[in-house]
Amino acid sequence: DADVTQTPRNRITKTGKRIMLECSQTKGHDRMYWYRQDPGLGLRLIYYSFDVKDINKGEISDGYSVSRQAQAKFSLSLESAIPNQTALYFCATGRKSTGQGSLRETQYFGPGTRLLVL
Amino acid sequence: GEDVEQSLFLSVREGDSSVINCTYTDSSSTYLYWYKQEPGAGLQLLTYIFSNMDMKQDQRLTVLLNKKDKHLSLRIADTQTGDSAIYFCAESIGSQGNLIFGKGTKLSVKP
């Protein structure tokens, strides 16, 4: 079974609709992230959470909201979808470890949700 | 602000070595990472290097770090068609260790 799952895997919606993307993890990690990937732009961080109820804005949070009600779940909402939110969305979890006296984090990514906003 | 730069494309022949380059801006980054994204999948950690090292080798992979020039490279020896993927360089920043990713280098391996 996959450790980080995302639903749906593909979604087509219309401008103005509200949609929610779900992410679940069985890794037991406290940290969770939402990224979007666009061709030629790489990965950009939307929101992240270091614990239940902890929410932090990333680089491109406008037009998005998130909810972290449980350690294992982190959902991303588009309140009113617009075409330039068409992208590939990834959820990730983060595992911290300490090495050489510094913090290191390994991120584990879900398979992605492909979203098309018409 | 923090930025990580990579070239977008690299094409090599099967059996050759591939070298993917990356430059970063945050001199206080303690760890630098290489992630691999295969077609239709999420990113997967390939390897990482601590900032006080200048080289790390792991089977066919060699990571070189020039901290003075803020330059990181990933060398893949004997490149195979299964190595075709997008490779992302990332640096950790700040006290929380958030990752900043480059735009990714798409490696194409020709038979």
mmCIF file of C-alpha atoms in Angstrom:
data_model
loop_
_atom_site.group_PDB
_atom_site.id
_atom_site.type_symbol
_atom_site.label_atom_id
_atom_site.label_comp_id
_atom_site.label_asym_id
_atom_site.label_seq_id
_atom_site.Cartn_x
_atom_site.Cartn_y
_atom_site.Cartn_z
ATOM 1 C CA ASP A 1 0.000 0.000 0.000
ATOM 2 C CA ALA A 2 1.179 3.504 -0.785
ATOM 3 C CA ASP A 3 2.301 5.533 2.217
ATOM 4 C CA VAL A 4 1.044 8.870 0.856
ATOM 5 C CA THR A 5 -2.178 8.787 -1.119
ATOM 6 C CA GLN A 6 -4.018 11.525 -2.933
ATOM 7 C CA THR A 7 -7.597 11.674 -4.127
ATOM 8 C CA PRO A 8 -8.754 12.247 -6.730
ATOM 9 C CA ARG A 9 -5.895 11.446 -9.134
ATOM 10 C CA ASN A 10 -7.495 13.449 -11.907
ATOM 11 C CA ARG A 11 -10.130 16.156 -11.808
ATOM 12 C CA ILE A 12 -11.767 18.412 -14.348
ATOM 13 C CA THR A 13 -13.769 21.318 -13.013
ATOM 14 C CA LYS A 14 -15.212 24.607 -14.178
ATOM 15 C CA THR A 15 -14.227 28.152 -13.319
ATOM 16 C CA GLY A 16 -15.825 29.302 -10.081
ATOM 17 C CA LYS A 17 -16.378 25.848 -8.615
ATOM 18 C CA ARG A 18 -15.103 24.891 -5.181
ATOM 19 C CA ILE A 19 -13.057 21.727 -5.077
ATOM 20 C CA MET A 20 -11.112 19.824 -2.460
ATOM 21 C CA LEU A 21 -8.064 17.653 -2.896
ATOM 22 C CA GLU A 22 -7.390 15.095 -0.191
ATOM 23 C CA CYS A 23 -4.140 13.701 1.100
ATOM 24 C CA SER A 24 -3.688 10.838 3.538
ATOM 25 C CA GLN A 25 -0.533 9.321 4.970
ATOM 26 C CA THR A 26 0.312 6.222 6.970
ATOM 27 C CA LYS A 27 3.904 7.229 7.677
ATOM 28 C CA GLY A 28 3.135 8.864 11.018
ATOM 29 C CA HIS A 29 4.932 12.077 10.053
ATOM 30 C CA ASP A 30 3.955 15.368 11.662
ATOM 31 C CA ARG A 31 4.929 17.533 8.708
ATOM 32 C CA MET A 32 2.786 17.738 5.599
ATOM 33 C CA TYR A 33 3.007 19.908 2.488
ATOM 34 C CA TRP A 34 1.056 20.878 -0.602
ATOM 35 C CA TYR A 35 2.945 21.802 -3.789
ATOM 36 C CA ARG A 36 1.913 22.572 -7.315
ATOM 37 C CA GLN A 37 4.007 21.661 -10.339
ATOM 38 C CA ASP A 38 3.842 23.585 -13.600
ATOM 39 C CA PRO A 39 5.966 22.938 -16.691
ATOM 40 C CA GLY A 40 9.105 25.075 -16.587
ATOM 41 C CA LEU A 41 8.310 26.363 -13.089
ATOM 42 C CA GLY A 42 9.179 23.334 -11.027
ATOM 43 C CA LEU A 43 7.587 22.801 -7.629
ATOM 44 C CA ARG A 44 6.129 25.680 -5.665
ATOM 45 C CA LEU A 45 4.981 25.417 -2.077
ATOM 46 C CA ILE A 46 1.347 26.329 -1.415
ATOM 47 C CA TYR A 47 0.854 25.537 2.297
ATOM 48 C CA TYR A 48 2.509 23.442 4.946
ATOM 49 C CA SER A 49 1.678 22.106 8.370
ATOM 50 C CA PHE A 50 3.987 20.935 11.123
ATOM 51 C CA ASP A 51 1.267 19.502 13.352
ATOM 52 C CA VAL A 52 -2.489 19.138 13.691
ATOM 53 C CA LYS A 53 -4.159 22.560 13.462
ATOM 54 C CA ASP A 54 -0.827 24.184 12.505
ATOM 55 C CA ILE A 55 -1.098 25.971 9.143
ATOM 56 C CA ASN A 56 1.567 28.017 7.358
ATOM 57 C CA LYS A 57 1.480 29.846 4.056
ATOM 58 C CA GLY A 58 3.930 28.922 1.381
ATOM 59 C CA GLU A 59 5.136 30.791 -1.667
ATOM 60 C CA ILE A 60 1.807 30.813 -3.547
ATOM 61 C CA SER A 61 -1.068 30.482 -1.065
ATOM 62 C CA ASP A 62 -3.477 32.995 -2.649
ATOM 63 C CA GLY A 63 -6.634 31.294 -3.922
ATOM 64 C CA TYR A 64 -6.065 28.195 -1.780
ATOM 65 C CA SER A 65 -6.900 27.080 1.735
ATOM 66 C CA VAL A 66 -5.980 23.982 3.732
ATOM 67 C CA SER A 67 -7.214 21.996 6.680
ATOM 68 C CA ARG A 68 -5.260 19.722 9.031
ATOM 69 C CA GLN A 69 -7.763 18.122 11.389
ATOM 70 C CA ALA A 70 -5.786 14.953 11.951
ATOM 71 C CA GLN A 71 -2.149 13.960 11.766
ATOM 72 C CA ALA A 72 -2.790 11.652 8.837
ATOM 73 C CA LYS A 73 -4.848 14.026 6.684
ATOM 74 C CA PHE A 74 -4.141 17.334 4.975
ATOM 75 C CA SER A 75 -6.696 18.687 2.520
ATOM 76 C CA LEU A 76 -6.307 21.474 -0.016
ATOM 77 C CA SER A 77 -9.283 23.543 -1.187
ATOM 78 C CA LEU A 78 -9.723 25.850 -4.120
ATOM 79 C CA GLU A 79 -12.568 28.098 -3.035
ATOM 80 C CA SER A 80 -13.337 29.379 -6.526
ATOM 81 C CA ALA A 81 -11.243 27.629 -9.143
ATOM 82 C CA ILE A 82 -9.715 29.612 -12.005
ATOM 83 C CA PRO A 83 -7.984 28.335 -15.169
ATOM 84 C CA ASN A 84 -4.473 29.333 -14.044
ATOM 85 C CA GLN A 85 -4.854 26.864 -11.185
ATOM 86 C CA THR A 86 -4.636 24.098 -13.758
ATOM 87 C CA ALA A 87 -1.581 22.144 -12.619
ATOM 88 C CA LEU A 88 -0.277 18.966 -11.059
ATOM 89 C CA TYR A 89 -0.681 19.035 -7.283
ATOM 90 C CA PHE A 90 1.494 17.055 -4.911
ATOM 91 C CA CYS A 91 1.107 16.313 -1.252
ATOM 92 C CA ALA A 92 4.194 15.376 0.736
ATOM 93 C CA THR A 93 5.063 14.359 4.267
ATOM 94 C CA GLY A 94 8.298 15.258 6.004
ATOM 95 C CA ARG A 95 10.442 13.218 8.341
ATOM 96 C CA LYS A 96 12.930 15.127 10.456
ATOM 97 C CA SER A 97 16.231 13.736 11.553
ATOM 98 C CA THR A 98 19.309 15.248 13.070
ATOM 99 C CA GLY A 99 22.703 14.706 11.598
ATOM 100 C CA GLN A 100 25.959 16.557 11.993
ATOM 101 C CA GLY A 101 24.168 18.715 14.561
ATOM 102 C CA SER A 102 21.739 20.080 11.965
ATOM 103 C CA LEU A 103 18.185 19.388 10.974
ATOM 104 C CA ARG A 104 17.652 17.282 7.904
ATOM 105 C CA GLU A 105 14.280 16.511 6.385
ATOM 106 C CA THR A 106 13.311 13.825 3.915
ATOM 107 C CA GLN A 107 10.071 14.450 2.077
ATOM 108 C CA TYR A 108 7.853 11.669 0.763
ATOM 109 C CA PHE A 109 5.563 12.565 -2.084
ATOM 110 C CA GLY A 110 2.165 11.293 -3.102
ATOM 111 C CA PRO A 111 1.461 10.330 -6.729
ATOM 112 C CA GLY A 112 -0.095 13.696 -7.578
ATOM 113 C CA THR A 113 -3.502 15.039 -8.612
ATOM 114 C CA ARG A 114 -3.856 16.374 -12.124
ATOM 115 C CA LEU A 115 -6.338 19.276 -12.077
ATOM 116 C CA LEU A 116 -7.836 20.956 -15.121
ATOM 117 C CA VAL A 117 -9.920 24.089 -14.640
ATOM 118 C CA LEU A 118 -12.004 25.005 -17.683
ATOM 119 C CA GLY B 1 15.389 35.579 -1.788
ATOM 120 C CA GLU B 2 16.353 31.952 -1.985
ATOM 121 C CA ASP B 3 16.668 30.479 -5.439
ATOM 122 C CA VAL B 4 17.824 27.207 -6.924
ATOM 123 C CA GLU B 5 18.789 27.131 -10.590
ATOM 124 C CA GLN B 6 19.097 24.167 -12.924
ATOM 125 C CA SER B 7 19.197 23.728 -16.667
ATOM 126 C CA LEU B 8 15.897 22.326 -17.932
ATOM 127 C CA PHE B 9 17.071 19.576 -20.276
ATOM 128 C CA LEU B 10 19.900 17.080 -20.693
ATOM 129 C CA SER B 11 20.204 14.357 -23.321
ATOM 130 C CA VAL B 12 22.768 11.552 -23.180
ATOM 131 C CA ARG B 13 23.382 8.184 -24.813
ATOM 132 C CA GLU B 14 22.918 4.962 -22.903
ATOM 133 C CA GLY B 15 26.164 3.958 -21.210
ATOM 134 C CA ASP B 16 27.532 7.507 -21.040
ATOM 135 C CA SER B 17 27.829 9.529 -17.847
ATOM 136 C CA SER B 18 25.272 12.223 -17.090
ATOM 137 C CA VAL B 19 26.101 15.347 -15.129
ATOM 138 C CA ILE B 20 23.271 17.511 -13.835
ATOM 139 C CA ASN B 21 24.252 20.866 -12.388
ATOM 140 C CA CYS B 22 22.593 23.126 -9.850
ATOM 141 C CA THR B 23 23.374 26.454 -8.219
ATOM 142 C CA TYR B 24 21.806 27.701 -5.017
ATOM 143 C CA THR B 25 21.850 30.984 -3.168
ATOM 144 C CA ASP B 26 21.506 30.316 0.558
ATOM 145 C CA SER B 27 25.023 29.860 1.894
ATOM 146 C CA SER B 28 23.617 28.733 5.236
ATOM 147 C CA SER B 29 21.945 25.653 3.722
ATOM 148 C CA THR B 30 23.054 22.699 5.759
ATOM 149 C CA TYR B 31 21.770 19.966 3.475
ATOM 150 C CA LEU B 32 21.358 19.773 -0.269
ATOM 151 C CA TYR B 33 19.262 17.142 -1.970
ATOM 152 C CA TRP B 34 18.605 15.445 -5.253
ATOM 153 C CA TYR B 35 15.107 14.168 -5.935
ATOM 154 C CA LYS B 36 14.005 12.080 -8.934
ATOM 155 C CA GLN B 37 10.581 12.214 -10.577
ATOM 156 C CA GLU B 38 9.718 9.381 -12.924
ATOM 157 C CA PRO B 39 6.923 9.896 -15.469
ATOM 158 C CA GLY B 40 3.498 9.982 -13.836
ATOM 159 C CA ALA B 41 4.856 9.786 -10.308
ATOM 160 C CA GLY B 42 5.746 11.968 -7.370
ATOM 161 C CA LEU B 43 9.261 12.929 -6.360
ATOM 162 C CA GLN B 44 11.501 10.468 -4.591
ATOM 163 C CA LEU B 45 14.638 11.278 -2.621
ATOM 164 C CA LEU B 46 17.697 10.085 -4.515
ATOM 165 C CA THR B 47 20.511 11.302 -2.332
ATOM 166 C CA TYR B 48 21.624 14.205 -0.159
ATOM 167 C CA ILE B 49 24.867 15.778 0.977
ATOM 168 C CA PHE B 50 25.759 17.667 4.120
ATOM 169 C CA SER B 51 27.295 21.070 3.562
ATOM 170 C CA ASN B 52 30.617 20.245 5.179
ATOM 171 C CA MET B 53 31.237 17.488 2.626
ATOM 172 C CA ASP B 54 32.487 18.029 -0.898
ATOM 173 C CA MET B 55 31.699 14.627 -2.325
ATOM 174 C CA LYS B 56 29.378 11.724 -1.703
ATOM 175 C CA GLN B 57 29.277 8.517 -3.696
ATOM 176 C CA ASP B 58 26.480 5.974 -3.745
ATOM 177 C CA GLN B 59 26.828 3.219 -6.365
ATOM 178 C CA ARG B 60 26.397 4.904 -9.761
ATOM 179 C CA LEU B 61 25.680 8.297 -8.220
ATOM 180 C CA THR B 62 28.301 10.891 -7.288
ATOM 181 C CA VAL B 63 27.358 14.196 -5.709
ATOM 182 C CA LEU B 64 29.880 17.021 -5.799
ATOM 183 C CA LEU B 65 29.467 20.160 -3.720
ATOM 184 C CA ASN B 66 31.433 23.365 -4.194
ATOM 185 C CA LYS B 67 30.289 25.426 -1.265
ATOM 186 C CA LYS B 68 32.362 28.449 -2.214
ATOM 187 C CA ASP B 69 30.619 28.703 -5.591
ATOM 188 C CA LYS B 70 27.300 27.341 -4.244
ATOM 189 C CA HIS B 71 27.363 24.710 -6.955
ATOM 190 C CA LEU B 72 26.022 21.180 -6.673
ATOM 191 C CA SER B 73 26.224 18.448 -9.273
ATOM 192 C CA LEU B 74 24.878 14.943 -9.687
ATOM 193 C CA ARG B 75 26.816 12.515 -11.827
ATOM 194 C CA ILE B 76 25.179 9.280 -12.970
ATOM 195 C CA ALA B 77 27.669 6.743 -14.270
ATOM 196 C CA ASP B 78 26.702 4.264 -17.019
ATOM 197 C CA THR B 79 23.362 5.984 -17.595
ATOM 198 C CA GLN B 80 20.506 3.627 -18.412
ATOM 199 C CA THR B 81 17.147 4.232 -20.097
ATOM 200 C CA GLY B 82 15.549 3.698 -16.702
ATOM 201 C CA ASP B 83 17.352 6.819 -15.489
ATOM 202 C CA SER B 84 15.174 8.946 -17.784
ATOM 203 C CA ALA B 85 13.317 11.245 -15.409
ATOM 204 C CA ILE B 86 13.222 14.789 -14.065
ATOM 205 C CA TYR B 87 15.874 15.488 -11.435
ATOM 206 C CA PHE B 88 15.305 18.197 -8.857
ATOM 207 C CA CYS B 89 17.952 19.893 -6.796
ATOM 208 C CA ALA B 90 16.768 21.247 -3.427
ATOM 209 C CA GLU B 91 18.260 23.180 -0.555
ATOM 210 C CA SER B 92 17.040 23.334 3.019
ATOM 211 C CA ILE B 93 16.592 26.793 4.437
ATOM 212 C CA GLY B 94 15.817 28.387 7.768
ATOM 213 C CA SER B 95 15.586 26.883 11.199
ATOM 214 C CA GLN B 96 12.682 24.634 10.165
ATOM 215 C CA GLY B 97 14.554 23.132 7.244
ATOM 216 C CA ASN B 98 11.950 23.878 4.569
ATOM 217 C CA LEU B 99 12.995 22.809 1.100
ATOM 218 C CA ILE B 100 13.385 25.080 -1.908
ATOM 219 C CA PHE B 101 13.321 23.115 -5.162
ATOM 220 C CA GLY B 102 14.868 23.974 -8.486
ATOM 221 C CA LYS B 103 12.759 23.787 -11.643
ATOM 222 C CA GLY B 104 14.050 20.315 -12.464
ATOM 223 C CA THR B 105 16.279 18.931 -15.216
ATOM 224 C CA LYS B 106 14.653 16.514 -17.618
ATOM 225 C CA LEU B 107 17.145 13.770 -18.444
ATOM 226 C CA SER B 108 16.538 11.878 -21.686
ATOM 227 C CA VAL B 109 18.577 8.742 -22.297
ATOM 228 C CA LYS B 110 18.840 7.601 -25.898
ATOM 229 C CA PRO B 111 19.575 3.948 -26.686
#
